[in-house]
CSV table of N, CA and C in Angstrom, one decimal:
chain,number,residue,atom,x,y,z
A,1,UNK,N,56.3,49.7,-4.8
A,1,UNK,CA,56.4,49.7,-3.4
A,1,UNK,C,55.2,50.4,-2.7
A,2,UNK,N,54.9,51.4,-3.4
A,2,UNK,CA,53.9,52.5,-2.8
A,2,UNK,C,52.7,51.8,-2.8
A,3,UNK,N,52.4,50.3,-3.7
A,3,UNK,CA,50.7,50.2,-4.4
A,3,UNK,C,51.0,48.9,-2.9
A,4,UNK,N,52.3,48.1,-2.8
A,4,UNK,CA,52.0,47.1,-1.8
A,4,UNK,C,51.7,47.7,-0.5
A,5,UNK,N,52.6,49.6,-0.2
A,5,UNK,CA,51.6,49.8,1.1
A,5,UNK,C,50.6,50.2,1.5
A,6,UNK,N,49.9,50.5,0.4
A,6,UNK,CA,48.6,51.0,-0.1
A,6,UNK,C,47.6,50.1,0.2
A,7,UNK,N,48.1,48.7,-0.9
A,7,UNK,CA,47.5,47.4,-0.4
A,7,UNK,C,47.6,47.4,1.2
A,8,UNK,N,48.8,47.2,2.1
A,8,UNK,CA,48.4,46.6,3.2
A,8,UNK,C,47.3,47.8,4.1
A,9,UNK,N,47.3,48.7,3.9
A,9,UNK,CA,46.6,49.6,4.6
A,9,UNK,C,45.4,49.3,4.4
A,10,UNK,N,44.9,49.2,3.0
A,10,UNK,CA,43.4,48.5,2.8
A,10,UNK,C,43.4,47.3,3.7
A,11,UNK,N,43.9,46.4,3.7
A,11,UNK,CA,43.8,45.3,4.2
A,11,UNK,C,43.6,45.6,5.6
A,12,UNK,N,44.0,46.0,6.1
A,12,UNK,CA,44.3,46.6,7.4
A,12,UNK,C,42.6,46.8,7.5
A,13,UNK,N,42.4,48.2,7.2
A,13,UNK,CA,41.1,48.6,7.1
A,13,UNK,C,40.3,48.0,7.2
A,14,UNK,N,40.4,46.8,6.0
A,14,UNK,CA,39.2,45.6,5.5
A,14,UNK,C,39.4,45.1,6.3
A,15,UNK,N,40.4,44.6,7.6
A,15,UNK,CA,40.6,43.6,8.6
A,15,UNK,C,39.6,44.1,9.9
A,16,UNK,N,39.8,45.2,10.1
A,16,UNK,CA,39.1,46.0,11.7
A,16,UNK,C,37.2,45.4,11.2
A,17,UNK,N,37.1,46.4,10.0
A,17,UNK,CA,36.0,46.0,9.4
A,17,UNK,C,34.9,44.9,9.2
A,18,UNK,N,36.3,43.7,8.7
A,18,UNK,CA,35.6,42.2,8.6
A,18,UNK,C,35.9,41.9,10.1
A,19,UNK,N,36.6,42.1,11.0
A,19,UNK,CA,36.2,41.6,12.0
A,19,UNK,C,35.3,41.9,13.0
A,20,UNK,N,34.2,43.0,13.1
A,20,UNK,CA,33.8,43.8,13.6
A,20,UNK,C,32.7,43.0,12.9
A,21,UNK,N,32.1,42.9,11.1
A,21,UNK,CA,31.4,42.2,10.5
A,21,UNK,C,30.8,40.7,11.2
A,22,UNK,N,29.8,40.8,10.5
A,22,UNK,CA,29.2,39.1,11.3
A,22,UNK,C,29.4,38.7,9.8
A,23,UNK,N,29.6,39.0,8.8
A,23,UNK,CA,29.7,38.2,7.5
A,23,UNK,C,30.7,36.9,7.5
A,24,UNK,N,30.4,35.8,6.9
A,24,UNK,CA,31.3,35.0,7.5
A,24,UNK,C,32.7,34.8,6.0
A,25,UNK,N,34.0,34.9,7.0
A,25,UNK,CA,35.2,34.8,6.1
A,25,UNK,C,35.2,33.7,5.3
A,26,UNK,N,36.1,33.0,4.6
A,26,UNK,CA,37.1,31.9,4.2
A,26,UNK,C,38.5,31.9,4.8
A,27,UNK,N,39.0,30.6,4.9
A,27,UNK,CA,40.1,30.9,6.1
A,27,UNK,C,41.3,31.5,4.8
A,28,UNK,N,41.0,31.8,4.1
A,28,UNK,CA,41.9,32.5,3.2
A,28,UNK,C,42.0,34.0,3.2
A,29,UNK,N,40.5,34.2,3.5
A,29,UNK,CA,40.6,35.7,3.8
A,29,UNK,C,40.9,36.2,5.0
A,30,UNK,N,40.6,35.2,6.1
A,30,UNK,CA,41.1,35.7,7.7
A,30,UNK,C,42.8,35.7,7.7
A,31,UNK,N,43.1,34.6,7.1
A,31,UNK,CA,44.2,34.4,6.7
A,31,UNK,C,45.3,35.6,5.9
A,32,UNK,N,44.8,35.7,5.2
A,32,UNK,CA,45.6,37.7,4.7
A,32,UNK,C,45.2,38.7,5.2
A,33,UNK,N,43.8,38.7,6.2
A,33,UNK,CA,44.0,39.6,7.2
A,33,UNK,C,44.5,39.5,8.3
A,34,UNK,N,45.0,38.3,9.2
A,34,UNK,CA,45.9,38.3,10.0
A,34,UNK,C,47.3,39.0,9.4
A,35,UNK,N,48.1,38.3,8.5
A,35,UNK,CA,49.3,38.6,7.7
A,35,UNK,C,49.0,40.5,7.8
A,36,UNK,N,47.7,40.5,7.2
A,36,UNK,CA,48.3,42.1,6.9
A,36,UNK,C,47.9,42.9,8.5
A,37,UNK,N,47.6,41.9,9.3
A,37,UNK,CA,47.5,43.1,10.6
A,37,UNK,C,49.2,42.9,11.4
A,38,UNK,N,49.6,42.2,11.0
A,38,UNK,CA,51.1,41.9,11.8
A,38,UNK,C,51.9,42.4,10.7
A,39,UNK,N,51.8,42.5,9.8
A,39,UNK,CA,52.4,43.5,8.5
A,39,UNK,C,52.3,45.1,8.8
A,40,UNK,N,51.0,45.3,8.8
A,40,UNK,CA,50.3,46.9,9.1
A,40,UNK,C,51.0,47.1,10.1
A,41,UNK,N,50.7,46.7,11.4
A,41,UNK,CA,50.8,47.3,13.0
A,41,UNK,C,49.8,48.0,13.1
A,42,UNK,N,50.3,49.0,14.3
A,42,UNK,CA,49.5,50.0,14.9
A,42,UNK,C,48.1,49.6,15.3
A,43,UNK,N,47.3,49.9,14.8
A,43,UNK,CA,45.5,49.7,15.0
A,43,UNK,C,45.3,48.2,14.9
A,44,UNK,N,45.8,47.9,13.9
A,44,UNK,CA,45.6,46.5,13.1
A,44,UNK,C,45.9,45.5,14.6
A,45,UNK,N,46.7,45.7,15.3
A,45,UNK,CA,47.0,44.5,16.9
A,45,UNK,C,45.7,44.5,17.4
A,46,UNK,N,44.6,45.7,17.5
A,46,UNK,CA,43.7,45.3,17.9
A,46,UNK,C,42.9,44.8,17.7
A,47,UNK,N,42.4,44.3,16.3
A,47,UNK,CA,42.0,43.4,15.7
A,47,UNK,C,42.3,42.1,15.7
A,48,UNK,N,44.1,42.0,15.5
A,48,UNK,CA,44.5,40.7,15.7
A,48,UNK,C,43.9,39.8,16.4
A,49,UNK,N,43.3,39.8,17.6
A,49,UNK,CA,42.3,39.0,18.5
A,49,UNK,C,41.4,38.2,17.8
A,50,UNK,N,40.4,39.0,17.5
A,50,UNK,CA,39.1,39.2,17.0
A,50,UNK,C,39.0,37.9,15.8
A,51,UNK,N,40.3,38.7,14.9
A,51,UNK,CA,40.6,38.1,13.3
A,51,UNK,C,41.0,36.9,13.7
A,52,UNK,N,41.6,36.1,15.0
A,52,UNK,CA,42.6,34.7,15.0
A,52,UNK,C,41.3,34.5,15.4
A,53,UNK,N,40.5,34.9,16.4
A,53,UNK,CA,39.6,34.1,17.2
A,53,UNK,C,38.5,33.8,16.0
A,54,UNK,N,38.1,34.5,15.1
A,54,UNK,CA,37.5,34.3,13.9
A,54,UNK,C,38.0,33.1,12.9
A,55,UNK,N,39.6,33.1,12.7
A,55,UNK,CA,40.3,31.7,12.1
A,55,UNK,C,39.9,30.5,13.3
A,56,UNK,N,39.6,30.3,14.1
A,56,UNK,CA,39.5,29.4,15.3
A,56,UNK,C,38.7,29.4,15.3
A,57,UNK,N,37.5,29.8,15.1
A,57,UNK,CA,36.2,29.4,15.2
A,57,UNK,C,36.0,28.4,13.1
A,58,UNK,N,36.4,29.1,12.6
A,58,UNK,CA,36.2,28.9,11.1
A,58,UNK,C,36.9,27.5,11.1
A,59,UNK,N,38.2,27.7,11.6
A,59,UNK,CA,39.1,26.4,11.8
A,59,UNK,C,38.4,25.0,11.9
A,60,UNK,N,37.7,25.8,13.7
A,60,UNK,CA,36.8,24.4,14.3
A,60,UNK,C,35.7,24.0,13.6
A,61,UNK,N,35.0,25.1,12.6
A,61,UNK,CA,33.9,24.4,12.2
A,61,UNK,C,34.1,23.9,10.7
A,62,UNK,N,35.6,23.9,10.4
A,62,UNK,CA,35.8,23.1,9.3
A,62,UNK,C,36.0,21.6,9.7
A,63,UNK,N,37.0,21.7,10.9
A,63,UNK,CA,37.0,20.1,11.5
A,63,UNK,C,35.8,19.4,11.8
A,64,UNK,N,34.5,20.5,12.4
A,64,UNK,CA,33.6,19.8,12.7
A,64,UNK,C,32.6,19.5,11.4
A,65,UNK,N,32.6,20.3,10.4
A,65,UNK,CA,31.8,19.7,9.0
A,65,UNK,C,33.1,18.6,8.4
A,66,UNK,N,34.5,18.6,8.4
A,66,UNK,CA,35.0,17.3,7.9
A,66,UNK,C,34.7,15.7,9.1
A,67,UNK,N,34.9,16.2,10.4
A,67,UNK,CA,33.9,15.7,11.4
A,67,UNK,C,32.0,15.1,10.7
A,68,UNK,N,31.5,15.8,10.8
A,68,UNK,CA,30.4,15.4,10.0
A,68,UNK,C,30.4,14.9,8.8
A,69,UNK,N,31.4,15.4,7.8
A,69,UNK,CA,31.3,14.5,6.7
A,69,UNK,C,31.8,12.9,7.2
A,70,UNK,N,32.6,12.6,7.3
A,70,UNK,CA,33.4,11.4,7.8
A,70,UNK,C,32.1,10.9,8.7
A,71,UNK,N,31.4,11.3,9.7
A,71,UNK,CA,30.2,10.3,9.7
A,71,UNK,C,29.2,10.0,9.2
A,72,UNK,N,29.1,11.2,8.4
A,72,UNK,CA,27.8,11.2,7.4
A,72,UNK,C,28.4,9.8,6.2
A,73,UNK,N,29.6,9.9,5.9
A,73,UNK,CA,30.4,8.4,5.0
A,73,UNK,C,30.2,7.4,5.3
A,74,UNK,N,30.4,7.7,6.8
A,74,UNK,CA,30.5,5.9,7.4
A,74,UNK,C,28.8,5.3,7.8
A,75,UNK,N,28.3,6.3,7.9
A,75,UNK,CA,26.6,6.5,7.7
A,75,UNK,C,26.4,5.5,6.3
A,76,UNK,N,26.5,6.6,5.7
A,76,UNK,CA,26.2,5.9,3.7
A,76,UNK,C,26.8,4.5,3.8
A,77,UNK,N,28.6,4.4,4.0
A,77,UNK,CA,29.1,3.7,4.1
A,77,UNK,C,28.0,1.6,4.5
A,78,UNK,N,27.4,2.2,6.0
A,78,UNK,CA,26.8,1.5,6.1
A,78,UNK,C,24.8,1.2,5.7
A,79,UNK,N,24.9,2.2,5.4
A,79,UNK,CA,23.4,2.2,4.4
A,79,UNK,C,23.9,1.1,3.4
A,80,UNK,N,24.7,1.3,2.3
A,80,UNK,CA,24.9,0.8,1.1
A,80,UNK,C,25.2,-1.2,1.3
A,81,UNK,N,26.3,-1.3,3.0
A,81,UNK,CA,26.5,-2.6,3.0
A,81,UNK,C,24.8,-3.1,3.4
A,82,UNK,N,24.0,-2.4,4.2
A,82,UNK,CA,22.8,-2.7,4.6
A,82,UNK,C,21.7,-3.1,3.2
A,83,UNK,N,22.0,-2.0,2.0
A,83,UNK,CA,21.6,-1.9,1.0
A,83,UNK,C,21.9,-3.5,-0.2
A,84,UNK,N,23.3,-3.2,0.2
A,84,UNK,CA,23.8,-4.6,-0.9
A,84,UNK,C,23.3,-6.2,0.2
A,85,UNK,N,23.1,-6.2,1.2
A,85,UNK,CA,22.6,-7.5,2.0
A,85,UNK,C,21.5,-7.5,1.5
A,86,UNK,N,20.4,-6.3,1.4
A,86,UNK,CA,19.2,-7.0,1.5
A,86,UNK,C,19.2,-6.9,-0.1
A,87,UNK,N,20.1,-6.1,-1.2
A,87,UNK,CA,19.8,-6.9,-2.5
A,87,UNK,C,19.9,-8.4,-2.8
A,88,UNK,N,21.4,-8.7,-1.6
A,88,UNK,CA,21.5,-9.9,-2.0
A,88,UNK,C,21.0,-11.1,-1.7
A,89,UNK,N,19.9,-10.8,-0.2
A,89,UNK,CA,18.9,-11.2,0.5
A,89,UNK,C,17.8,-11.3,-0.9
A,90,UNK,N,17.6,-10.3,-1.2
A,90,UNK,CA,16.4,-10.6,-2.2
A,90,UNK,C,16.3,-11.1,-3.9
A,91,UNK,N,18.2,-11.2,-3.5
A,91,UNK,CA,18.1,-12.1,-4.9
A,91,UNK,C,18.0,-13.6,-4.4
A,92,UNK,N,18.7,-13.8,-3.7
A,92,UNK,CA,18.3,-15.1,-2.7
A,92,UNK,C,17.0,-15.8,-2.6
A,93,UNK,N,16.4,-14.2,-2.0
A,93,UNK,CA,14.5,-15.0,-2.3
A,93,UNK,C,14.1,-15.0,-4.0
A,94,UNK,N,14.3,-14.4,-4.0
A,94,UNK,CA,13.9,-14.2,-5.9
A,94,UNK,C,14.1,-15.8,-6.4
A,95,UNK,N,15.8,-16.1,-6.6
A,95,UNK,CA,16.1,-17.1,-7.4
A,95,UNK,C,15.3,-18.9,-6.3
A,96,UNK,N,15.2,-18.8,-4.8
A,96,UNK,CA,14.7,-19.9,-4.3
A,96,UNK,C,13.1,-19.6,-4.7
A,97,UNK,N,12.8,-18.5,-4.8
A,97,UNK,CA,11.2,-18.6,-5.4
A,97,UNK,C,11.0,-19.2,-6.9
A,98,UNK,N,12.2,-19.0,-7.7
A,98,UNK,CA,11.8,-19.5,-9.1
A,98,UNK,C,12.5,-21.0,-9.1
A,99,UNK,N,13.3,-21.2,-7.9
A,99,UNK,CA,13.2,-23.2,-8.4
A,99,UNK,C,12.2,-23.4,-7.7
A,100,UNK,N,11.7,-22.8,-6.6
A,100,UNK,CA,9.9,-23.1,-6.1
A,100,UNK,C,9.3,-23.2,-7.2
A,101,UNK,N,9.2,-22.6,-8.2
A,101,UNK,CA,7.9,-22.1,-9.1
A,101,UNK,C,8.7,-23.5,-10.2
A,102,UNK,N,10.0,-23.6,-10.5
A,102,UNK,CA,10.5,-24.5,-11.6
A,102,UNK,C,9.8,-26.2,-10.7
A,103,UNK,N,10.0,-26.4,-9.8
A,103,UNK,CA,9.8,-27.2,-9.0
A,103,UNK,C,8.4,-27.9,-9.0
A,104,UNK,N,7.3,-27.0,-9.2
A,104,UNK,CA,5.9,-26.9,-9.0
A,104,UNK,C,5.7,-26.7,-10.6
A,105,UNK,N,6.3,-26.4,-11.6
A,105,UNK,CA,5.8,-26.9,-12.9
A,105,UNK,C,6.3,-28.2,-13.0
A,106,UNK,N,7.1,-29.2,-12.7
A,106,UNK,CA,7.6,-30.5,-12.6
A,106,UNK,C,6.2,-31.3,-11.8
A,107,UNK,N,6.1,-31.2,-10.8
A,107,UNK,CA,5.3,-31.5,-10.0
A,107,UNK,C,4.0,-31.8,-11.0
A,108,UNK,N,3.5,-30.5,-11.4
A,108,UNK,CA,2.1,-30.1,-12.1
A,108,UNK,C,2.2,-31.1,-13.6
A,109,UNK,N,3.3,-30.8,-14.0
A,109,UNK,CA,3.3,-32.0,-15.4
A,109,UNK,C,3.6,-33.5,-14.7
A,110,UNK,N,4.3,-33.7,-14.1
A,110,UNK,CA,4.1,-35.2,-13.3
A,110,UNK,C,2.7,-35.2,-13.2
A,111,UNK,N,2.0,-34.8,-12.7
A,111,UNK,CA,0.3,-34.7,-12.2
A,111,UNK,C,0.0,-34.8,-13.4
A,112,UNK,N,-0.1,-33.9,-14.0
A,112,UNK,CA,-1.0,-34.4,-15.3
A,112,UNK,C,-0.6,-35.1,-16.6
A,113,UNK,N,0.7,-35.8,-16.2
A,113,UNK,CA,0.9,-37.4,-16.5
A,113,UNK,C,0.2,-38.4,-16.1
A,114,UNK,N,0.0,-38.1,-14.7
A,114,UNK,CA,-0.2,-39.5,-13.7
A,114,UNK,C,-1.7,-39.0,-13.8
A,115,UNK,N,-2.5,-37.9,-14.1
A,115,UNK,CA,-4.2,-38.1,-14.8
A,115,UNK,C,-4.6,-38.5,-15.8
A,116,UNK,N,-3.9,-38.3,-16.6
A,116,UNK,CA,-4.2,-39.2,-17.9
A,116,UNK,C,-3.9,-40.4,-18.0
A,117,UNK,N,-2.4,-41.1,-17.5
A,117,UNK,CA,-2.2,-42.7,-17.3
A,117,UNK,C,-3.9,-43.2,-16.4
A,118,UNK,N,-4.1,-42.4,-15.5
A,118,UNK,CA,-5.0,-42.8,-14.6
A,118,UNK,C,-6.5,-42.8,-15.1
A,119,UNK,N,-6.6,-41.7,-16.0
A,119,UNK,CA,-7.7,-42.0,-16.8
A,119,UNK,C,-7.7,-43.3,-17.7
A,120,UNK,N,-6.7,-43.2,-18.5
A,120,UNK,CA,-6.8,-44.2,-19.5
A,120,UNK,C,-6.7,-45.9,-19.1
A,121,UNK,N,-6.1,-46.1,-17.7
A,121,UNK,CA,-6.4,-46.8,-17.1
A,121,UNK,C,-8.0,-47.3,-16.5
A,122,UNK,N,-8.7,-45.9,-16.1
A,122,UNK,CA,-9.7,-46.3,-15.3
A,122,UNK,C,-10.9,-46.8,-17.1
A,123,UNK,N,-10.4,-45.8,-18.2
A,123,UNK,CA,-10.9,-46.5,-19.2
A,123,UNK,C,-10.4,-48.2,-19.5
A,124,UNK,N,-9.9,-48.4,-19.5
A,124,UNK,CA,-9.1,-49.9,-19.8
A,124,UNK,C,-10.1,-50.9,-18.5
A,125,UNK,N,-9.7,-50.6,-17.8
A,125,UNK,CA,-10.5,-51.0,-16.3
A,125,UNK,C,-12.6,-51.2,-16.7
A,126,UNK,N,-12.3,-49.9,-17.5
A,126,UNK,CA,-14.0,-50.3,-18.2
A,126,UNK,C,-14.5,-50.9,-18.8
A,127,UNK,N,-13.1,-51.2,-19.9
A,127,UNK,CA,-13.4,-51.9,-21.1
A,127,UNK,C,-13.5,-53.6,-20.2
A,128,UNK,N,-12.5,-53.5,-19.5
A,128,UNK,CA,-12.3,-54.8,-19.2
A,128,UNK,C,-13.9,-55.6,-18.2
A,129,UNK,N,-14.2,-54.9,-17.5
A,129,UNK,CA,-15.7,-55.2,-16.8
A,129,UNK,C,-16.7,-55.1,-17.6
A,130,UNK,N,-16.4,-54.9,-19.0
A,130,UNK,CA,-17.6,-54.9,-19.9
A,130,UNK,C,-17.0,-56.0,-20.1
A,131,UNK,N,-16.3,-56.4,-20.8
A,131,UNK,CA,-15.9,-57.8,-21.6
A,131,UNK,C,-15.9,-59.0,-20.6
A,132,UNK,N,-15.8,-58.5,-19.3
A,132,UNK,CA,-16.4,-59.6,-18.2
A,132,UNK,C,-17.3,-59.7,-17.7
A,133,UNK,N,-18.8,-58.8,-18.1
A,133,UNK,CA,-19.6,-58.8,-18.0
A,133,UNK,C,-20.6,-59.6,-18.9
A,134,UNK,N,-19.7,-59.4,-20.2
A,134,UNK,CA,-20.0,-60.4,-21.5
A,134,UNK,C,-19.6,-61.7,-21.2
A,135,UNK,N,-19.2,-62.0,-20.9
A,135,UNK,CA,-18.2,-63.2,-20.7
A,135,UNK,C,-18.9,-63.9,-19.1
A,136,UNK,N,-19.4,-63.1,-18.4
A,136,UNK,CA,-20.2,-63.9,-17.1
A,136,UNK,C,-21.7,-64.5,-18.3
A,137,UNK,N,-22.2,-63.4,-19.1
A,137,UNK,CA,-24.0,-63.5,-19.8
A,137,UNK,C,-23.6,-64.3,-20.5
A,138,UNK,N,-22.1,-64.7,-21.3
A,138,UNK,CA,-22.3,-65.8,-22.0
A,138,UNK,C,-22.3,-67.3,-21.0
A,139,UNK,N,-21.3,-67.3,-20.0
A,139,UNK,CA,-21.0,-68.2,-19.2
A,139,UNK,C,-22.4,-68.6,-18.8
A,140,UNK,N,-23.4,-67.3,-18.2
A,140,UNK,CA,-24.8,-67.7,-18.2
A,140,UNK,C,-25.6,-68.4,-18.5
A,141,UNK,N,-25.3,-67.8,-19.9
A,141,UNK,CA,-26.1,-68.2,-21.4
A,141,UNK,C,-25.8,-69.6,-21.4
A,142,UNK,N,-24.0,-69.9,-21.6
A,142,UNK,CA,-23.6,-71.7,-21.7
A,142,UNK,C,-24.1,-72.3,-20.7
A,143,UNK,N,-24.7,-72.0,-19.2
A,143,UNK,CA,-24.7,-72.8,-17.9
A,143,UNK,C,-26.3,-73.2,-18.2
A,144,UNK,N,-27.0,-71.7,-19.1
A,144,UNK,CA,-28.0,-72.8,-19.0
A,144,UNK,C,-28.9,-73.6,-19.9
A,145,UNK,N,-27.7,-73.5,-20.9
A,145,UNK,CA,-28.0,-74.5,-22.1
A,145,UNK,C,-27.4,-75.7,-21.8
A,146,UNK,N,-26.3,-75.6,-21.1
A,146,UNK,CA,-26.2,-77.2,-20.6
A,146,UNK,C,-26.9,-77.9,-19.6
A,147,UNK,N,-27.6,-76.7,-18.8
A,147,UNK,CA,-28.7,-77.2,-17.9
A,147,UNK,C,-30.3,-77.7,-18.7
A,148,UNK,N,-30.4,-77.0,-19.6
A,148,UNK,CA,-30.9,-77.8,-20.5
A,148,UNK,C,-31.1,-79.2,-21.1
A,149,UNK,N,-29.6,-79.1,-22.1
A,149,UNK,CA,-29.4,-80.5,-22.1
A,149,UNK,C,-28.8,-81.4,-21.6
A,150,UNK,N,-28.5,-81.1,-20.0
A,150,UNK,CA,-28.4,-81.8,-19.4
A,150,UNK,C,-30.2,-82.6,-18.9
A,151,UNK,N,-31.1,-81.7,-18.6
A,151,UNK,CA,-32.6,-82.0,-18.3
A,151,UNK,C,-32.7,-82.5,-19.4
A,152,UNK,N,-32.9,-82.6,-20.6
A,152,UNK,CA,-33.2,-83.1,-21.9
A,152,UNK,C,-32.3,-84.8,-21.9
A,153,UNK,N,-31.5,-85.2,-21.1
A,153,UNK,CA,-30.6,-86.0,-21.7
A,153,UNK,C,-31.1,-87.0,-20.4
A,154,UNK,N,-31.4,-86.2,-19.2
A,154,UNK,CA,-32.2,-86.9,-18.3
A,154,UNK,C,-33.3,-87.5,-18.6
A,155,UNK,N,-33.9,-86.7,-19.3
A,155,UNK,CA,-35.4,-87.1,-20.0
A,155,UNK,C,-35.1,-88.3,-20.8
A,156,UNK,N,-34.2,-88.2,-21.8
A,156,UNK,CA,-34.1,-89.1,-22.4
A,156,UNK,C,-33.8,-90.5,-22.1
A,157,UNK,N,-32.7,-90.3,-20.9
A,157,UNK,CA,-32.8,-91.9,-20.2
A,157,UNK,C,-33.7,-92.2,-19.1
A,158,UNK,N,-34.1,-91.2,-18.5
A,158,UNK,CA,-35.2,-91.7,-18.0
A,158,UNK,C,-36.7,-91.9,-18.5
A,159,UNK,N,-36.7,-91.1,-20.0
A,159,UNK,CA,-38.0,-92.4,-20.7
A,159,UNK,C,-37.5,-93.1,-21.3
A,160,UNK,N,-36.1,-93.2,-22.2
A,160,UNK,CA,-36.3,-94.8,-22.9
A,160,UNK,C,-36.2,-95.4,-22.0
A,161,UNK,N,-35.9,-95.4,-20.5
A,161,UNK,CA,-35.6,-96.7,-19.6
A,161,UNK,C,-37.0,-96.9,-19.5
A,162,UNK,N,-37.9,-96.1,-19.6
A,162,UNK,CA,-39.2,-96.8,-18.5
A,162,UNK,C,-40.0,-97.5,-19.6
């Protein structure tokens, strides 16, 4: 009994003191110094002020840092949906850039299908204007061997006739 009124007397003490103090409490400690100033009496009432208005101030600025936290969340909150849009914005571009790029290797081997058909064409196309170009020098050749003997066949009826 003697050590708990021992205790509240300290407390008492510690109460006038911590409130007088600019050190800042925990509402646990303002908290057992209220208790022990309405326990103590006497001196301790005049502190009682001091010590609630100290829980009231400690109070408000726990509501206002849970206040702050709770906006600071809905902050993040919205960073992260802003964060996941534009990942999923840039998986979007990402994957339409790579059937771009799948799209443009189709294209690119199409093309260098249709260069080589086109070469080997414009070769065939060569061969073929040579072999008509042979084929005119022979036509040549024949047109004027028959013109030949055609003049030779003329000669001939026209001197055995005379």
């Amino acid at each position: 009994m003697e050590s708990a009124i021992m205790m509240i007397a300290t407390v008492a003490a510690d109460a006038s003191a911590a409130a007088v103090s600019g050190d800042a409490l925990s509402i646990p400690q303002i908290a057992a110094y209220v208790v022990a100033a309405l326990i103590g009496g006497g001196a301790a009432w005049k502190v009682l002020p001091i010590l609630l208005a100290r829980l009231a101030v400690s109070l408000a600025g726990a509501k206002s840092e849970k206040d702050a936290i709770e906006r600071l969340e809905g902050q993040l909150e919205a960073a992260n949906k802003e964060a996941d849009e534009a990942r999923k914005a840039a998986n979007d571009a990402y994957r339409e850039r790579n059937d771009i790029l799948r799209e443009l290797g189709n294209v690119n081997a199409q093309l260098a299908g249709l260069t080589e058909r086109s070469k080997l064409q414009a070769d065939t196309i060569d061969r073929q204007n040579q072999l008509i170009d042979k084929q005119n020098q022979r036509i040549d050749d024949l047109t004027t061997q028959i013109r030949q003997l055609q003049q030779q066949l003329q000669e001939a009826i026209h001197g055995k006739a005379l």
